[in-house]
PDB file of C-alpha atoms in Angstrom:
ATOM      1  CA  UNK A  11     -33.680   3.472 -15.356  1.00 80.00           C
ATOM      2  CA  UNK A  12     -30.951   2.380 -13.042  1.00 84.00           C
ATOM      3  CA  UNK A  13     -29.802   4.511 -10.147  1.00 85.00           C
ATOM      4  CA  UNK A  14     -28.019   3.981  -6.817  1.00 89.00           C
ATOM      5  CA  UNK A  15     -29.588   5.106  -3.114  1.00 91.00           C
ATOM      6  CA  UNK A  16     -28.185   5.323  -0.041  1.00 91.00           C
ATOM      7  CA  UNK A  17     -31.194   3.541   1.871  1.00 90.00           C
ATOM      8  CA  UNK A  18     -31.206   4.541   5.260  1.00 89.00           C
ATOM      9  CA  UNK A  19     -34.345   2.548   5.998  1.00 87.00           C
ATOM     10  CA  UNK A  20     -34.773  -0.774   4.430  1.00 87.00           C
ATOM     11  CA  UNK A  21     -37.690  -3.282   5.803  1.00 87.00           C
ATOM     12  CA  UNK A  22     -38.553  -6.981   4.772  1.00 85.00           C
ATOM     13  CA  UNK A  23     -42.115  -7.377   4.058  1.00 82.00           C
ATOM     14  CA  UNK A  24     -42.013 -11.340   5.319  1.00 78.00           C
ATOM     15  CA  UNK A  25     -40.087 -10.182   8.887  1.00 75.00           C
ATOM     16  CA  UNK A  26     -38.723  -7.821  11.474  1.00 76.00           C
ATOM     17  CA  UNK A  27     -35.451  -7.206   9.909  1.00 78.00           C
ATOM     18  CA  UNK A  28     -34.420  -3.734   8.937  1.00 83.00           C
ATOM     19  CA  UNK A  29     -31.319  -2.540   7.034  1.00 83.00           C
ATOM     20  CA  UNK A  30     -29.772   0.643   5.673  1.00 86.00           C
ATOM     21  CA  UNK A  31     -27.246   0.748   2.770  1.00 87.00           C
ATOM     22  CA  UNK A  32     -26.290   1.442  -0.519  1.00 89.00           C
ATOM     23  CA  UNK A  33     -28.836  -0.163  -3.003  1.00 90.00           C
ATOM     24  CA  UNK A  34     -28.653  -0.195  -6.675  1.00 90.00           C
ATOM     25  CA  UNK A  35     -32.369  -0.407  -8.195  1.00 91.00           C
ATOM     26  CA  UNK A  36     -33.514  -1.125 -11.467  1.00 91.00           C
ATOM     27  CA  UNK A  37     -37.060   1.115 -12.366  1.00 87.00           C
ATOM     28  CA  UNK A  38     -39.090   0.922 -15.522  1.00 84.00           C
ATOM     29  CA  UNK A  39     -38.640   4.798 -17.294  1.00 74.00           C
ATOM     30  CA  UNK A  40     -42.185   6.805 -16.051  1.00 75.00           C
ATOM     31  CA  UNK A  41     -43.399  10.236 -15.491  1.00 75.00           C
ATOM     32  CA  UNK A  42     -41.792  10.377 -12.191  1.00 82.00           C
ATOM     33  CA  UNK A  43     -38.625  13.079 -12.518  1.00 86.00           C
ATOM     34  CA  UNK A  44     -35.962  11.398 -10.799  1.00 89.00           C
ATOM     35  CA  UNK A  45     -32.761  13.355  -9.842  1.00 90.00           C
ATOM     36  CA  UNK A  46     -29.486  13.294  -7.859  1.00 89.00           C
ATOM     37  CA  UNK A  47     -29.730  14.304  -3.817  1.00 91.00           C
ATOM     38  CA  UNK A  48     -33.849  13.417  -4.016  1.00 93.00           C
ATOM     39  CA  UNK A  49     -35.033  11.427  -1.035  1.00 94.00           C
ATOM     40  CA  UNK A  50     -37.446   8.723  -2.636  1.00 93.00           C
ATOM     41  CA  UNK A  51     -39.379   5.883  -1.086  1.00 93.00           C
ATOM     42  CA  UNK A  52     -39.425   2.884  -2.853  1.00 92.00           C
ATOM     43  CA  UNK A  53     -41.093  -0.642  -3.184  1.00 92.00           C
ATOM     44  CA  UNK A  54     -38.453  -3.528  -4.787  1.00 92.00           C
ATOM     45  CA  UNK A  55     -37.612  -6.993  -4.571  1.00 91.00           C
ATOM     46  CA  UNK A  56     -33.951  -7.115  -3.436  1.00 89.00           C
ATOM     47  CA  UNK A  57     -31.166  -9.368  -3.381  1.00 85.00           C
ATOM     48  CA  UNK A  58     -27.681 -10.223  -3.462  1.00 81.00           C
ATOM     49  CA  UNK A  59     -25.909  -8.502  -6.874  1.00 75.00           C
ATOM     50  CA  UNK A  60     -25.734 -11.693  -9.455  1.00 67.00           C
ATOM     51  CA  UNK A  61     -24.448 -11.249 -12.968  1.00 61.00           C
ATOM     52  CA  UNK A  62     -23.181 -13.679 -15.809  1.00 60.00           C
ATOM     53  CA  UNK A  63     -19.709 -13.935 -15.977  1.00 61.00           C
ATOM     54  CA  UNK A  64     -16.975 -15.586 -18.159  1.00 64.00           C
ATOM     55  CA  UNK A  65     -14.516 -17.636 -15.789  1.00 64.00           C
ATOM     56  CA  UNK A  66     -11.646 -16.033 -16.682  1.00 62.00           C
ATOM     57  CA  UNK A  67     -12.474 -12.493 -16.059  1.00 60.00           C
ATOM     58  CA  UNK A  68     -13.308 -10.191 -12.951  1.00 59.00           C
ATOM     59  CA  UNK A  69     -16.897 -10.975 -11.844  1.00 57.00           C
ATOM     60  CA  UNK A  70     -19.191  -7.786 -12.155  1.00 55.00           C
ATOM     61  CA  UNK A  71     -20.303  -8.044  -8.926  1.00 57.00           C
ATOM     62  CA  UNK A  72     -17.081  -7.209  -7.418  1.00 58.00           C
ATOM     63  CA  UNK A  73     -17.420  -3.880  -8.911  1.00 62.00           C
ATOM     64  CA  UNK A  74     -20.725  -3.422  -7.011  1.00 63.00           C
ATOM     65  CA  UNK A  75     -19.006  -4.609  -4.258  1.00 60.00           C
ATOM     66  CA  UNK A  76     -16.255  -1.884  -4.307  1.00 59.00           C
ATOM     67  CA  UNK A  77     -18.817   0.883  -4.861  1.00 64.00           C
ATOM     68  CA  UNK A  78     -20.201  -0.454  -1.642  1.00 73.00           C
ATOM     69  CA  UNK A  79     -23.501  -1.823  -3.024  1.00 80.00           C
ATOM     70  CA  UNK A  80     -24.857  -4.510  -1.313  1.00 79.00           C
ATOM     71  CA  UNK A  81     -27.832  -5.031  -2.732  1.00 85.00           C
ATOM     72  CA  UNK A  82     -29.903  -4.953  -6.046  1.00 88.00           C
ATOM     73  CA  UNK A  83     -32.986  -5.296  -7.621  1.00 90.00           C
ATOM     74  CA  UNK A  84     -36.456  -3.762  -9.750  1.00 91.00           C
ATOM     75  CA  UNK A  85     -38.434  -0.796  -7.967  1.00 91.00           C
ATOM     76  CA  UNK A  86     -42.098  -2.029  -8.312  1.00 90.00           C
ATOM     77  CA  UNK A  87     -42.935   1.874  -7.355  1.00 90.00           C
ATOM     78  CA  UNK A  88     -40.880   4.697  -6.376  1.00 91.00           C
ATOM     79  CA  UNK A  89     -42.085   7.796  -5.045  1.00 92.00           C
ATOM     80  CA  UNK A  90     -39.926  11.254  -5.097  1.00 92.00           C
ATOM     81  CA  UNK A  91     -40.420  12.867  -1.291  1.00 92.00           C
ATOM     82  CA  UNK A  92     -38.324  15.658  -1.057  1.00 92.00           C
ATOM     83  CA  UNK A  93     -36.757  16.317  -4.218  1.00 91.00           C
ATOM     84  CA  UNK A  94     -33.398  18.500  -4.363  1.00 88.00           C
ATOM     85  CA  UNK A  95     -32.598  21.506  -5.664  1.00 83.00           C
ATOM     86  CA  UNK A  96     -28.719  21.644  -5.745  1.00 88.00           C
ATOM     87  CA  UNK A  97     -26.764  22.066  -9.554  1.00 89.00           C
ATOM     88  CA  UNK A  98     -26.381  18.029 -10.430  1.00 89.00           C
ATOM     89  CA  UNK A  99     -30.454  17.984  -9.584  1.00 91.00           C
ATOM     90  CA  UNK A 100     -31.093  20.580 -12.062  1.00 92.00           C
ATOM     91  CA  UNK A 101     -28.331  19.111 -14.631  1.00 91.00           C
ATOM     92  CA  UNK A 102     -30.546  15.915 -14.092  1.00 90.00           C
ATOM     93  CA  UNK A 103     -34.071  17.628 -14.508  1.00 91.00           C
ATOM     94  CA  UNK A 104     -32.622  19.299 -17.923  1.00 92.00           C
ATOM     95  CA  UNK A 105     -31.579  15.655 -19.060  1.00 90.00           C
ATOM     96  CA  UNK A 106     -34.615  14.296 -18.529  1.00 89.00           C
ATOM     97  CA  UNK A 107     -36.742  17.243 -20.260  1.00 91.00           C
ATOM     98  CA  UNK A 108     -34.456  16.542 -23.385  1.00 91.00           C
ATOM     99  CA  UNK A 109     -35.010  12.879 -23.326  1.00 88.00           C
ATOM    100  CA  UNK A 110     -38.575  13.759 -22.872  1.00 89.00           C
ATOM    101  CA  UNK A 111     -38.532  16.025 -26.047  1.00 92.00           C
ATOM    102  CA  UNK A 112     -36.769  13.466 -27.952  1.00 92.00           C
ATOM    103  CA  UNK A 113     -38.884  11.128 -27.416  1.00 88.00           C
ATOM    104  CA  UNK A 114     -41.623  12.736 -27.811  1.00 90.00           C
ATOM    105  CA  UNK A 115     -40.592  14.050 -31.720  1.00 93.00           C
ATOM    106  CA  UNK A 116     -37.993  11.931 -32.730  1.00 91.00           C
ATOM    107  CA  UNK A 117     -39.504   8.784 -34.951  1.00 89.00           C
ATOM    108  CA  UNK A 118     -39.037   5.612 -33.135  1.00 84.00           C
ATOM    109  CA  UNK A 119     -35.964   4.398 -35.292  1.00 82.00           C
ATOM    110  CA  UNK A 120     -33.901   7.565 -34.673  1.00 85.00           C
ATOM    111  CA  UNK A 121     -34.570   8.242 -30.803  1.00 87.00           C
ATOM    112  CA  UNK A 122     -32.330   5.713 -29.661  1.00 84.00           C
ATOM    113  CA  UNK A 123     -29.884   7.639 -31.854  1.00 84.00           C
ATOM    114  CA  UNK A 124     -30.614  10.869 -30.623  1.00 86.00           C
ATOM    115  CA  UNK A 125     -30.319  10.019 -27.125  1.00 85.00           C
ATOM    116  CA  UNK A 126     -26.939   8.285 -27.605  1.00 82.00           C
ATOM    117  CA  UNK A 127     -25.378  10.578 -29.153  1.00 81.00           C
ATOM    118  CA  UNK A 128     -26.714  13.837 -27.180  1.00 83.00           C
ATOM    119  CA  UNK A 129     -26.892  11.856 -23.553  1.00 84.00           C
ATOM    120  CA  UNK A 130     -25.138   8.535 -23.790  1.00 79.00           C
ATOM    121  CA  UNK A 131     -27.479   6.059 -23.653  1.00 79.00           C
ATOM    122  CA  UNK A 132     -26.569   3.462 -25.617  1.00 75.00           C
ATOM    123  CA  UNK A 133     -29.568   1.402 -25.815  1.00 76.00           C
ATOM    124  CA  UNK A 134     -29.429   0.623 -29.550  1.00 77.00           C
ATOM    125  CA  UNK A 135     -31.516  -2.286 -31.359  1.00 77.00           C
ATOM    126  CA  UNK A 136     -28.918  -5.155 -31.559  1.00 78.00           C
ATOM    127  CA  UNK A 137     -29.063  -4.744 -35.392  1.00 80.00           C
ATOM    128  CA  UNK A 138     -28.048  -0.721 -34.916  1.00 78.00           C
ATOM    129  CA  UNK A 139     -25.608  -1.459 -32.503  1.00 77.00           C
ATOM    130  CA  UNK A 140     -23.996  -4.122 -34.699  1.00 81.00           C
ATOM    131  CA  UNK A 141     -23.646  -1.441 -38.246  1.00 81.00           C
ATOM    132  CA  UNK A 142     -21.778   0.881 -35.420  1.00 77.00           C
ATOM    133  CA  UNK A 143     -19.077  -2.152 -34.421  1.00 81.00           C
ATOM    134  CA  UNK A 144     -19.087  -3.408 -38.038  1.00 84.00           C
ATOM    135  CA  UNK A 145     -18.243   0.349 -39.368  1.00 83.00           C
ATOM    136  CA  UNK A 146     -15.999   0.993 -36.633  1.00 79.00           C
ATOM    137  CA  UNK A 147     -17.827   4.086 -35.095  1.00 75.00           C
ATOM    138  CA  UNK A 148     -19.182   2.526 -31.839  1.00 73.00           C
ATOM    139  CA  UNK A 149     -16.996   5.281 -30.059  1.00 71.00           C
ATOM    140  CA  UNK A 150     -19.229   7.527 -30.972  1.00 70.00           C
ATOM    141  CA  UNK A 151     -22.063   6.491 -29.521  1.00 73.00           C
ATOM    142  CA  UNK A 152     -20.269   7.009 -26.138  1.00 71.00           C
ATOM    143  CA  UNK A 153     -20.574  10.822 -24.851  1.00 73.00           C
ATOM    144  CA  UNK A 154     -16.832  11.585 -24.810  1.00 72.00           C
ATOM    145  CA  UNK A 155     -13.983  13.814 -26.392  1.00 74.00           C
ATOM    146  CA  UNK A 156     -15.447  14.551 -29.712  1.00 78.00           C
ATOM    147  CA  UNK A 157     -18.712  14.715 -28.174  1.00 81.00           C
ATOM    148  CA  UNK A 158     -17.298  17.238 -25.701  1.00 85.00           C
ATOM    149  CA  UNK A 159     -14.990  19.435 -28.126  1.00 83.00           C
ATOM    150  CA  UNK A 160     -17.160  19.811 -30.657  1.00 87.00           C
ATOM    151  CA  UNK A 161     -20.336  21.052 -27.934  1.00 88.00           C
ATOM    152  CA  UNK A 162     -18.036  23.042 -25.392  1.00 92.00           C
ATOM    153  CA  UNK A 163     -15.752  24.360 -28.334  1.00 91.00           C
ATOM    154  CA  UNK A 164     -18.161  25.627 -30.081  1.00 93.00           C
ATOM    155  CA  UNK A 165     -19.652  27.129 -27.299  1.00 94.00           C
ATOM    156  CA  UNK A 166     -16.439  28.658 -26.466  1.00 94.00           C
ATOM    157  CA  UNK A 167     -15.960  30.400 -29.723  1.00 93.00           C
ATOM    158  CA  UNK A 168     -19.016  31.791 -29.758  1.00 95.00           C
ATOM    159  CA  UNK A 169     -18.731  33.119 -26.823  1.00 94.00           C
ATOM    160  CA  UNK A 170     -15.583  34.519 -28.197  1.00 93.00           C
ATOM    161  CA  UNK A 171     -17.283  35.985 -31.066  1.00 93.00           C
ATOM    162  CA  UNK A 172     -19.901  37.905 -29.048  1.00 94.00           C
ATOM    163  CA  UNK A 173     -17.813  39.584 -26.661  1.00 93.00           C
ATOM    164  CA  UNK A 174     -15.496  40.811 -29.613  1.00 91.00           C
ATOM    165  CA  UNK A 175     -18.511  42.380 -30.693  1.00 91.00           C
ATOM    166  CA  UNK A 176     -19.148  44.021 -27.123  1.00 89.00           C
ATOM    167  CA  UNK A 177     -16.936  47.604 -28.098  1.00 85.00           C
ATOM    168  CA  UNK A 178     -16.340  48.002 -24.052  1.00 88.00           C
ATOM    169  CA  UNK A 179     -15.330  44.355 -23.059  1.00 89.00           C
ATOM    170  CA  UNK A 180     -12.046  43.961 -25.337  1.00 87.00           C
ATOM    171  CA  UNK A 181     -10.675  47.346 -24.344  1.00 85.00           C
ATOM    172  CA  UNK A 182     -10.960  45.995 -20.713  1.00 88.00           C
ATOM    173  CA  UNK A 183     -10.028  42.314 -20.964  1.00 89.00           C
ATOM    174  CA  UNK A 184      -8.860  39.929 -23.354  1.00 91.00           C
ATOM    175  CA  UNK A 185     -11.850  38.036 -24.608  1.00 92.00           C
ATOM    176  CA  UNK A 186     -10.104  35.177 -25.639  1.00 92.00           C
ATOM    177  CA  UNK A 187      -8.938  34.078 -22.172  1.00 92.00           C
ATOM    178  CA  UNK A 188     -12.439  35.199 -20.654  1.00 94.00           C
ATOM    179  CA  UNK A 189     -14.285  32.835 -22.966  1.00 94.00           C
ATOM    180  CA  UNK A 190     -12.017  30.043 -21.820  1.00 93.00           C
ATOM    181  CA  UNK A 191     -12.309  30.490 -18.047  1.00 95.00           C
ATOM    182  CA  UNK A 192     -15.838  30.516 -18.939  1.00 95.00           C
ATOM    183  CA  UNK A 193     -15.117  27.257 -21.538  1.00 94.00           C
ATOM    184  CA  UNK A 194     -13.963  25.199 -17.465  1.00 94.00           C
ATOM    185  CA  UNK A 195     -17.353  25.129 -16.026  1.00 95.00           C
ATOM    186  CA  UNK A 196     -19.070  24.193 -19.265  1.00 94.00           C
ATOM    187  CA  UNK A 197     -17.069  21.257 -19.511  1.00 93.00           C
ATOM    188  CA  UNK A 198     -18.084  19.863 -16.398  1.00 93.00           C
ATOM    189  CA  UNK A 199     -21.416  21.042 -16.520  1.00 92.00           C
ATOM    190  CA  UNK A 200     -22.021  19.237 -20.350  1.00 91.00           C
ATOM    191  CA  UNK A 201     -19.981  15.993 -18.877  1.00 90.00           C
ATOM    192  CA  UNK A 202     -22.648  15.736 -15.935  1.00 89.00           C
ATOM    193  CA  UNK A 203     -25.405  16.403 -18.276  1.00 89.00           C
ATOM    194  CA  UNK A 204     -24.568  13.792 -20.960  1.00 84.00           C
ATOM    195  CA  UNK A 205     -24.606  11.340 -17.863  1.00 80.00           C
ATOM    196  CA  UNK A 206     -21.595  11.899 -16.265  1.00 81.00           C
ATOM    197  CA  UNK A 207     -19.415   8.714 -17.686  1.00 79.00           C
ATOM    198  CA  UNK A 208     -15.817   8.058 -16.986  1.00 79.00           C
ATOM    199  CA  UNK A 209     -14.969   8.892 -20.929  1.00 81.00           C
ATOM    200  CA  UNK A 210     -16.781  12.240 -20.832  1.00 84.00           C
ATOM    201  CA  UNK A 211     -15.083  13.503 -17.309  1.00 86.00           C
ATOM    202  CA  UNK A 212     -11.712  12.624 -18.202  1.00 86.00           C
ATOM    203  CA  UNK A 213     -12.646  14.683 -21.649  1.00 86.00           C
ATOM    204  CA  UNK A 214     -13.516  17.436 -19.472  1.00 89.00           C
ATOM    205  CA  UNK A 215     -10.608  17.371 -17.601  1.00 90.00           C
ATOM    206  CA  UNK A 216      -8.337  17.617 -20.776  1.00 88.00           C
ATOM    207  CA  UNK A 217     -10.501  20.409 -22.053  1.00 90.00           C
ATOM    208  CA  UNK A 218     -10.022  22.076 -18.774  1.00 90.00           C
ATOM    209  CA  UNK A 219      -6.434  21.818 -18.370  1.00 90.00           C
ATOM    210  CA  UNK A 220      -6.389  23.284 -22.433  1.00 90.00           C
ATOM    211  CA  UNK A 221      -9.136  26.230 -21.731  1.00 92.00           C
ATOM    212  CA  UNK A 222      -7.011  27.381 -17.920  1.00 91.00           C
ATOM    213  CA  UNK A 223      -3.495  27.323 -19.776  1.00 90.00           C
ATOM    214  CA  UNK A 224      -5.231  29.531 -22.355  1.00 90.00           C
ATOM    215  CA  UNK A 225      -7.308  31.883 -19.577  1.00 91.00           C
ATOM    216  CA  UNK A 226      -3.657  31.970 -17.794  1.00 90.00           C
ATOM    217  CA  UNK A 227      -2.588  33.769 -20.737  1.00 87.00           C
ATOM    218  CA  UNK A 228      -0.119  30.821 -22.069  1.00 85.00           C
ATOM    219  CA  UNK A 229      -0.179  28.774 -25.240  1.00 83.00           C
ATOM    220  CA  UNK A 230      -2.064  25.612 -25.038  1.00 80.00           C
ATOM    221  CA  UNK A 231      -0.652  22.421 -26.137  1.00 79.00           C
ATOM    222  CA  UNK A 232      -2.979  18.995 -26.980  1.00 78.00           C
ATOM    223  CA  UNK A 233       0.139  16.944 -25.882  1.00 81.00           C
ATOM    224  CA  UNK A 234       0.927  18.904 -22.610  1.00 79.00           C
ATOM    225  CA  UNK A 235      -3.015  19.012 -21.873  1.00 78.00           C
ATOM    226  CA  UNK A 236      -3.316  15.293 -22.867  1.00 77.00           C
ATOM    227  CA  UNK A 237      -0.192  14.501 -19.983  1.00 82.00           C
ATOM    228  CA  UNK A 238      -0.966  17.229 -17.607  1.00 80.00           C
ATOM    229  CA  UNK A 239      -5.150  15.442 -17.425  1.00 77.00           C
ATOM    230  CA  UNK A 240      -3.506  12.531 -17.143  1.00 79.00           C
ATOM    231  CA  UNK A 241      -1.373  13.026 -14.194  1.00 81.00           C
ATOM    232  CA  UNK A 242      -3.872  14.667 -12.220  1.00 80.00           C
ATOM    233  CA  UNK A 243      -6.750  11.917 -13.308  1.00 70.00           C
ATOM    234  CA  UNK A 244      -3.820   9.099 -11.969  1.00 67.00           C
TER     235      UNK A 244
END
């Protein structure tokens, strides 16, 4: 598991010195339920970010640096205190209950699989990983916008087809604009819950921009919702 905290207490076993900052740790997967907003305490041997990097290209720890991370290293324990109880908590409890189910039936040559594909985690055998390159469908290994339309539009018509079915709702509404306001949130809320990558947000956002053109009553457009995401993502 890897996971950033905003240490606000941070003391050196070997002296005095105490820090607070933005830590990225590194924690072997265990029972513990780990979740956005929870206050932890945590045992780890930290130092300065280091990562192998080609000359010619941006050093990785630059990134860490602009994220404000100062240091890294592996939790030898790590304890959940106060655990949260906001939306992203519960989006995070629910991802971990899936991985836990996956696990737990999957064999273990398709649970990598299954985790990649339904929560991103692209921790493949090197021999897997290299049949995705060599076929040319490493994309979809990455949660993004097929991932996204195919779960959320599905989801969408669905809902469509059950309120169609609900005699009082279509003489009061138009279902088909009510299922895509509703088709907004549960973009974002499947982005966050397939881990909440750069690929499946800006997804979202296109599907957003589609589903409120449609729930404002006008014709949606891929192009205009593939610009419109864009400007507002820029």
């Amino acid at each position: 598991l890897r996971f950033d905290v905003d240490a606000e207490h941070v003391k050196c076993v070997e002296s005095d010195t105490e820090w607070n900052g933005r830590v990225r740790l590194y924690l072997e997967p265990s029972e513990e339920d780990f979740a956005r907003g929870d206050r932890i305490w945590f045992i780890a041997q930290l130092g300065v970010p280091e990562a192998y990097a080609n000359a010619a290209f941006e050093h990785p720890g630059l990134a860490l640096a602009a994220r404000d991370i100062a240091l890294s290293g592996g939790a030898l324990y790590a304890h959940v205190t106060t655990p949260h109880g906001g939306l992203l908590a519960r989006l995070d409890h629910a991802r971990n209950f899936v991985r836990a189910r996956i696990q737990a039936t999957f064999t273990p040559d398709t649970e990598a699989l299954a985790r990649a594909l339904m929560l991103g985690e692209t921790d493949l055998s090197p021999e897997e990983g290299e049949r995705f390159r060599t076929s040319g469908l490493a994309h979809l290994l990455a949660v993004s916008g097929v991932h996204l339309a195919i779960a959320v539009g599905a989801s969408v018509r669905f809902l469509r087809a059950l309120f169609v079915r609900l005699t009082w709702l279509p003489e009061r509404m138009d279902v088909a604009r009510l299922s895509a306001a509703i088709g907004v949130p549960l973009s974002w809320i499947y982005a966050e819950f397939a881990g909440g990558s750069g690929s499946a947000r800006r997804a979202a956002l296109m599907l957003s921009v589609s589903y409120v053109t449609t729930a404002w009553g006008r014709k949606s457009s891929a192009p205009r919702s593939l610009m419109a995401s864009g400007l507002i993502a820029s």
